[in-house]
PDB file of C-alpha atoms and ligand atoms in Angstrom:
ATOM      1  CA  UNK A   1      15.498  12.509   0.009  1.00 88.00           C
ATOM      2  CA  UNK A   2      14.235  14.581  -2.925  1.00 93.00           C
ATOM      3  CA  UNK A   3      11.335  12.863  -5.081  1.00 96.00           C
ATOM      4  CA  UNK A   4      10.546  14.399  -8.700  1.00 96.00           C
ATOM      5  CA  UNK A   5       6.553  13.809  -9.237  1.00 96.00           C
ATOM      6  CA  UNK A   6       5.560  13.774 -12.704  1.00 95.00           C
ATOM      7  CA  UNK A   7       2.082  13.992 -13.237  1.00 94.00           C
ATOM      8  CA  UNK A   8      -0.129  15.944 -15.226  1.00 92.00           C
ATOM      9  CA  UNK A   9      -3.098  15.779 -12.676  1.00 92.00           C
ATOM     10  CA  UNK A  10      -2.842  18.292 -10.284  1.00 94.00           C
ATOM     11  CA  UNK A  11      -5.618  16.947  -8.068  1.00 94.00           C
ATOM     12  CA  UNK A  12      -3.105  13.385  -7.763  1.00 94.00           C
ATOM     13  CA  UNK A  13       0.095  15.855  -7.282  1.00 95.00           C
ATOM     14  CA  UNK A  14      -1.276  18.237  -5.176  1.00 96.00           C
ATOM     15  CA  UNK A  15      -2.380  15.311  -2.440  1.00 95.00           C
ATOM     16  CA  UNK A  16       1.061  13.480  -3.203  1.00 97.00           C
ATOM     17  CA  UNK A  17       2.881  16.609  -2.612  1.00 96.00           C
ATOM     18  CA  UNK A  18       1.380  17.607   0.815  1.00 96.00           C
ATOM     19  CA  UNK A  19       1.474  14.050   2.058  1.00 96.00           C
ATOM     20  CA  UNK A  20       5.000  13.295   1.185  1.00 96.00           C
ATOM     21  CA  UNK A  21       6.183  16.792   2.429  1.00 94.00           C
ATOM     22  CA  UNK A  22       4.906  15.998   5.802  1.00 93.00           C
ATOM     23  CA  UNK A  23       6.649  12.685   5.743  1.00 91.00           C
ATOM     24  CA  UNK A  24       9.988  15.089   5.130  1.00 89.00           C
ATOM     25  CA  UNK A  25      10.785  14.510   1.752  1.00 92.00           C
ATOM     26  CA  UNK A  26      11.216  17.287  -0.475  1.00 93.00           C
ATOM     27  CA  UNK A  27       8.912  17.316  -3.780  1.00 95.00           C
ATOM     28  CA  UNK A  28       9.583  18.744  -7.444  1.00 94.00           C
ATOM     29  CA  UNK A  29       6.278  18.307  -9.481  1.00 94.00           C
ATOM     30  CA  UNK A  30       6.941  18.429 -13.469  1.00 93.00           C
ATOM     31  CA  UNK A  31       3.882  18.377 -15.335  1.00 83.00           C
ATOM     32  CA  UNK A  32       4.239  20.283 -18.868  1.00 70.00           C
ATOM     33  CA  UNK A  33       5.873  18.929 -22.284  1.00 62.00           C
ATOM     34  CA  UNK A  34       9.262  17.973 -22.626  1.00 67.00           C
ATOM     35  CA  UNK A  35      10.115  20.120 -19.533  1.00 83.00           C
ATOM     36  CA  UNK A  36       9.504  16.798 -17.443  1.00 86.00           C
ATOM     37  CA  UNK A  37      12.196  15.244 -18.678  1.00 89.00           C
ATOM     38  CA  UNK A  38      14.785  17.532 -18.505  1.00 90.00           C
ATOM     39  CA  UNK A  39      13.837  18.100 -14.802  1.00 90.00           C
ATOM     40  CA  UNK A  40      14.196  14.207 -14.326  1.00 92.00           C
ATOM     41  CA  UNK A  41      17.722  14.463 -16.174  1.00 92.00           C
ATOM     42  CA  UNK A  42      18.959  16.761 -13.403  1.00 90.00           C
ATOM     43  CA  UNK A  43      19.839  14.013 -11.701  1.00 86.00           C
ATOM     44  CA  UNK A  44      19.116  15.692  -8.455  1.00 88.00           C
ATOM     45  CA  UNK A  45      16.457  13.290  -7.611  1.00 93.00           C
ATOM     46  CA  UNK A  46      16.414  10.153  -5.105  1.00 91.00           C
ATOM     47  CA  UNK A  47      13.170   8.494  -6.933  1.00 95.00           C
ATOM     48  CA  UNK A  48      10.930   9.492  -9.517  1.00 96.00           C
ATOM     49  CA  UNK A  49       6.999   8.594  -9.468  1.00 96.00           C
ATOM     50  CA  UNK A  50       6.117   8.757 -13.077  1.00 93.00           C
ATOM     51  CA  UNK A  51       2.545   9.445 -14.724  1.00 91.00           C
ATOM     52  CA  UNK A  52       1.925   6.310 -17.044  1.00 86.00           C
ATOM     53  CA  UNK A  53      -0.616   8.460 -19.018  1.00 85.00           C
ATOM     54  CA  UNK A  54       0.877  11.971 -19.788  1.00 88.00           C
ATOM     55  CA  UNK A  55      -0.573  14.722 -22.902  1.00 88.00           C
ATOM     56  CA  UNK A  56       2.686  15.160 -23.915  1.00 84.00           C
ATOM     57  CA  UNK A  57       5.797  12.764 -23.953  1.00 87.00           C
ATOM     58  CA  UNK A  58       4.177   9.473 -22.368  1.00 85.00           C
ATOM     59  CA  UNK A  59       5.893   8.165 -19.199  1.00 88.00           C
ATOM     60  CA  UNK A  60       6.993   5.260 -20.718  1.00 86.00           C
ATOM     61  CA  UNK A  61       8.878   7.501 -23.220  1.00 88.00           C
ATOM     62  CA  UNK A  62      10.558   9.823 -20.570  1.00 91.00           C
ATOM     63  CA  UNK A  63      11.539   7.020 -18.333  1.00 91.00           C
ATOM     64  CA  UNK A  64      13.318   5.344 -21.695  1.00 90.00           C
ATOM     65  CA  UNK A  65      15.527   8.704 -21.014  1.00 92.00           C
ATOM     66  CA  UNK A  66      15.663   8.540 -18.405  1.00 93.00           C
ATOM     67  CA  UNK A  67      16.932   4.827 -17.701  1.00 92.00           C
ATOM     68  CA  UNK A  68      19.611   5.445 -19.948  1.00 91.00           C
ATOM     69  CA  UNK A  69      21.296   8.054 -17.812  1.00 92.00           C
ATOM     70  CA  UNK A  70      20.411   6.978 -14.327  1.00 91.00           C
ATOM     71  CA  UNK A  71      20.204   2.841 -13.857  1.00 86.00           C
ATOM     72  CA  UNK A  72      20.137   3.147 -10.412  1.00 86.00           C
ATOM     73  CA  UNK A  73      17.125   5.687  -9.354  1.00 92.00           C
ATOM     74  CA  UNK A  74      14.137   3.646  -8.808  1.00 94.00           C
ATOM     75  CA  UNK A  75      10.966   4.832 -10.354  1.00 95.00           C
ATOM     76  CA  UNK A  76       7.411   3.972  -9.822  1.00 94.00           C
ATOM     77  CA  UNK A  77       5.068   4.370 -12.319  1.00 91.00           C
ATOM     78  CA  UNK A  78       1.476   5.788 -11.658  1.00 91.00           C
ATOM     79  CA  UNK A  79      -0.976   4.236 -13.789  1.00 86.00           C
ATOM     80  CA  UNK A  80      -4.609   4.045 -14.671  1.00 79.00           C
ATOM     81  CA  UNK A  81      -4.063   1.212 -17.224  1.00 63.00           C
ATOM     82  CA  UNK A  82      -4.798  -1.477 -15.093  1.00 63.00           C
ATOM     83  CA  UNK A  83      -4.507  -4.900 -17.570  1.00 58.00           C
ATOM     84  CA  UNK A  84      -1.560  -6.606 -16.850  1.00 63.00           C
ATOM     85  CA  UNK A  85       0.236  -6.373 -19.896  1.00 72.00           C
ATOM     86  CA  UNK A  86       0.741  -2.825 -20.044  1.00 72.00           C
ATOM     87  CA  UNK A  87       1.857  -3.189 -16.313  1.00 69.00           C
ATOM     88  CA  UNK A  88       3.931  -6.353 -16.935  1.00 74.00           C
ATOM     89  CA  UNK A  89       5.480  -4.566 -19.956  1.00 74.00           C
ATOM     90  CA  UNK A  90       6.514  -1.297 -17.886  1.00 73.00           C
ATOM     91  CA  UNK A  91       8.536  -3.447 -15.563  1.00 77.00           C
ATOM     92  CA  UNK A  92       9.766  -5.427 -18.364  1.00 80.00           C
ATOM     93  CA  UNK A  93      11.499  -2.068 -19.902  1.00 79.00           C
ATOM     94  CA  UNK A  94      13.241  -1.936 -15.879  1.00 84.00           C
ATOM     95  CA  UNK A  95      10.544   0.336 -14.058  1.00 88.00           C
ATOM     96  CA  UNK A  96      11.118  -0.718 -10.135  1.00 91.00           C
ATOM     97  CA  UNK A  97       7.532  -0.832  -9.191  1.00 90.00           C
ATOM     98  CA  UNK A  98       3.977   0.087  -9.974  1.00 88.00           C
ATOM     99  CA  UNK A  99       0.970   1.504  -8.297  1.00 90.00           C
ATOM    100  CA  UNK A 100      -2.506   1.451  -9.754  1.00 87.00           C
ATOM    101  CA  UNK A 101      -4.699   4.249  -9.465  1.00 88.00           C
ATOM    102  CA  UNK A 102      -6.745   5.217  -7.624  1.00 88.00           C
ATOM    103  CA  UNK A 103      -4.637   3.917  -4.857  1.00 93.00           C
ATOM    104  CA  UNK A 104      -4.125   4.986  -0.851  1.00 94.00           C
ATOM    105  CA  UNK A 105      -1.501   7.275   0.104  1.00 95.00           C
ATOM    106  CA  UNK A 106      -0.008   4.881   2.848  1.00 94.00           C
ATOM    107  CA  UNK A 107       0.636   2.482   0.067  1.00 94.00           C
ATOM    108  CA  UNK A 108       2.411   4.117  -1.714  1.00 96.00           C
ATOM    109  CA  UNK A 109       4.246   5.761   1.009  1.00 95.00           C
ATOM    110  CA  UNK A 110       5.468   2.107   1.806  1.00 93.00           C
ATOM    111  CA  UNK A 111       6.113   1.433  -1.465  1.00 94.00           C
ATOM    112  CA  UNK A 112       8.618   4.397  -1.852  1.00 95.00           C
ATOM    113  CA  UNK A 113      10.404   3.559   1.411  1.00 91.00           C
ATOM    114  CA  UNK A 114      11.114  -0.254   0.013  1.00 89.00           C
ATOM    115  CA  UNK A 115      12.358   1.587  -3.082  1.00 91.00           C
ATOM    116  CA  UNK A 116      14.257   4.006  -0.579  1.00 88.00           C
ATOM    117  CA  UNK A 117      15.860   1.494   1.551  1.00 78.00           C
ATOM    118  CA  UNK A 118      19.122   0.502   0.238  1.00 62.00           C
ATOM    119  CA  UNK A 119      20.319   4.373  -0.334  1.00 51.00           C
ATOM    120  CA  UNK A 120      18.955   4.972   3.623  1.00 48.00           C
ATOM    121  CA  UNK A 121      21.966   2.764   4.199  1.00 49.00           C
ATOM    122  CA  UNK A 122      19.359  -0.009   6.231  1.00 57.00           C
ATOM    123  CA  UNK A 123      21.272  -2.669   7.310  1.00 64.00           C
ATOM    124  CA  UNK A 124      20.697  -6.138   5.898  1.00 79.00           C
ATOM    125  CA  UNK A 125      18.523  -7.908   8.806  1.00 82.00           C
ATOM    126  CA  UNK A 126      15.150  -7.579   8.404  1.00 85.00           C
ATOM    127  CA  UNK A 127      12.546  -9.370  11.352  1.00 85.00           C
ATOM    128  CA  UNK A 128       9.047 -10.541  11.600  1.00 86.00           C
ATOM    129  CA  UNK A 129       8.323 -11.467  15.013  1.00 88.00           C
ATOM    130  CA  UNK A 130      10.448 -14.735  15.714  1.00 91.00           C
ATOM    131  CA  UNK A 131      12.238 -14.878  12.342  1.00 91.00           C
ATOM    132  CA  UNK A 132      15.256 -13.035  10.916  1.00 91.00           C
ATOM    133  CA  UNK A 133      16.420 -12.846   7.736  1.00 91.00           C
ATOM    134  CA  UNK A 134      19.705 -11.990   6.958  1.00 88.00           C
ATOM    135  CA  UNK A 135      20.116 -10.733   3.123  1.00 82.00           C
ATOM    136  CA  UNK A 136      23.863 -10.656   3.317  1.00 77.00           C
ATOM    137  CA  UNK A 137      24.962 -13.747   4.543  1.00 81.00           C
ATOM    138  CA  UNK A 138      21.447 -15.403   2.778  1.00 84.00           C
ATOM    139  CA  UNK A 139      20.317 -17.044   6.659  1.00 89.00           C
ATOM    140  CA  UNK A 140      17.456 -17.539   7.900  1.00 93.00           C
ATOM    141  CA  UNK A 141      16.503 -18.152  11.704  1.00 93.00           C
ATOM    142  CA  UNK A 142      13.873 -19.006  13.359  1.00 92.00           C
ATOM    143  CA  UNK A 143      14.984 -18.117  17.105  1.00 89.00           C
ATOM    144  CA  UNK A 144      18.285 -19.523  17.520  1.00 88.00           C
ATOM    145  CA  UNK A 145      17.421 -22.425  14.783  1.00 92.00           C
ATOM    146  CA  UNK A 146      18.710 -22.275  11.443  1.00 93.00           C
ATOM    147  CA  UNK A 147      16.478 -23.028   8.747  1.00 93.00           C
ATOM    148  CA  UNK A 148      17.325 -24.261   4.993  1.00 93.00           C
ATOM    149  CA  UNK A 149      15.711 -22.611   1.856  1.00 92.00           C
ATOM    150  CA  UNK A 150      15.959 -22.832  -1.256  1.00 90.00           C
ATOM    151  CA  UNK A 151      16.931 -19.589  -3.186  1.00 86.00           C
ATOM    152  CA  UNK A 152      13.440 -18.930  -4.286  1.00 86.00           C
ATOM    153  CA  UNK A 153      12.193 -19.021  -0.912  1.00 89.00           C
ATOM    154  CA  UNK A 154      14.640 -17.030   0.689  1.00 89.00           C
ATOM    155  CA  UNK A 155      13.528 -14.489  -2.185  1.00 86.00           C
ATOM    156  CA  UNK A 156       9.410 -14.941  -1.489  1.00 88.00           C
ATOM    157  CA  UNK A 157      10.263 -14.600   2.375  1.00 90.00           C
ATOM    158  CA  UNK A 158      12.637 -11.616   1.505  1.00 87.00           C
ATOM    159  CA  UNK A 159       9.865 -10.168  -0.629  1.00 85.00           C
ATOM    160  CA  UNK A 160       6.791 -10.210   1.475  1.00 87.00           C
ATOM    161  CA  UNK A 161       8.780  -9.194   5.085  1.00 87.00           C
ATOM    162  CA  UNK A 162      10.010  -6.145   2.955  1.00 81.00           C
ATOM    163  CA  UNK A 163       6.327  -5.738   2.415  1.00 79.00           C
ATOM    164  CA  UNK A 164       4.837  -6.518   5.455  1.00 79.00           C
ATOM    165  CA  UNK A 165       2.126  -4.706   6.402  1.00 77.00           C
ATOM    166  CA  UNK A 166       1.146  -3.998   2.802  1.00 76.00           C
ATOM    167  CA  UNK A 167      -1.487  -7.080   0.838  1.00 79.00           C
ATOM    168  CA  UNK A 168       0.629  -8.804  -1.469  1.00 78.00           C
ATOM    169  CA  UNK A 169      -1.519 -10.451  -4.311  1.00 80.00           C
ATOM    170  CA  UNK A 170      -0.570 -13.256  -5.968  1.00 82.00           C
ATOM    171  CA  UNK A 171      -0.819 -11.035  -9.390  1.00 79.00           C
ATOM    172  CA  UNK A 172       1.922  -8.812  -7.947  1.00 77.00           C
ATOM    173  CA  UNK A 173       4.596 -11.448  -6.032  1.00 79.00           C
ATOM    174  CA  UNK A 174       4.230 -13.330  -9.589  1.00 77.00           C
ATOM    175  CA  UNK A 175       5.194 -10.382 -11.547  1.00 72.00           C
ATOM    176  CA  UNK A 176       8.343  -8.863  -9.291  1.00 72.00           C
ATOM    177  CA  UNK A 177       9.212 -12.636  -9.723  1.00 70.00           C
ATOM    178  CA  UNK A 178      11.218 -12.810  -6.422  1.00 72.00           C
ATOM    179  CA  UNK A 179      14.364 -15.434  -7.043  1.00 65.00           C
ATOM    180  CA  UNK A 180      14.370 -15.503 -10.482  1.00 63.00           C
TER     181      UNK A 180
HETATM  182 CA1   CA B 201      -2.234  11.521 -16.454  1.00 59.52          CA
END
C-alpha cells in the first residue's frame, strides 16, 4: 500500500512518515507548489492524506483534481480549521474522512486502515464480541439469534464496529451520516 502525504509541515510529515513506514506502508511526501498535484495524478497511490492549509495550491483545490481523475482513492484531509463548516464542506465536495490536528498517530493509523479495508480484500463479517454483522447479506446476529434493523441502524452499528476502538462523537457519526 503506497500513501502520498501532502503536507507542507515537515515536523507533521516527518512523524507521519516514520510511523507509517514502520507500519509497512510505503510513503511519498509532496510538499512544494503545483508539484503536489501532479505527484497525486500519478495515480500510483492507494490513499492520499491531504494538508487542508497549503502556501501554494490549497488542498481543497488539489483534491478538486484530483477527484476528477481518481473517484475511488480515499483521501483524508489534515486540517487545523476545526469549525464544522469548513469540515462539513470538505466532505461535502466527496473527501472520505477528516482528522483534526493536532491529532494522535494511532488515530489516524485506524482511520487509514477503515479507508484501506475494502482494497485489502477484508471479507464482509465484521464482530464485536457476541455480535456479527454481515455487510453483504445486511444480517445481523446476536449468537445464533437473528435480529431486525432498520437500514439506519444496520448503518450506525456498521459504522461504529468499523470504528471500534476509536471515540466516536456524536459531531462525527452525524456528519459521515451512516444510512443516509
Ligand atoms: Ca499546512
Amino acid at each position: 500500500m503506497r500513501i502520498l502525504i501532502v503536507e507542507d509541515e515537515p515536523e507533521i510529515y516527518n512523524f507521519l512518515k516514520q510511523g507509517l513506514e514502520e507500519e509497512s506502508y510505503a510513503i511519498d511526501i509532496a510538499e512544494e507548489g503545483k508539484k503536489e498535484l501532479e505527484l497525486a495524478l500519478t495515480g500510483e497511490y492507494d490513499i492520499l492524506l491531504l494538508d487542508w492549509m497549503l502556501p501554494g495550491m490549497s488542498g481543497i483545490e488539489i483534491f478538486r483534481q484530483f477527484r476528477k481523475q481518481f473517484k475511488e482513492t480515499p483521501v483524508i484531509f489534515l486540517t487545523a480549521k476545526d469549525t464544522l463548516d469548513e469540515t462539513i464542506f470538505g466532505l461535502q465536495t466527496g473527501a472520505n474522512d477528516y482528522i483534526k490536528k493536532p491529532f494522535h498517530f494511532e488515530e489516524l493509523l485506524e482511520r487509514i486502515k477503515v479507508q484501506l479495508r475494502p482494497k485489502t480484500g477484508e471479507h464482509s463479517i465484521f464482530k464485536l464480541r457476541n455480535i456479527m454483522l454481515n455487510t453483504s447479506t445486511y444480517q445481523v446476529h446476536k449468537e445464533a439469534e437473528e435480529i431486525s434493523l432498520t437500514q439506519k441502524e444496520f448503518a450506525l452499528l456498521e459504522y461504529l464496529i468499523r470504528n471500534k476502538g476509536i471515540v466516536c462523537r456524536r459531531s462525527r457519526i452525524i456528519e459521515s451520516n451512516p444510512g443516509n
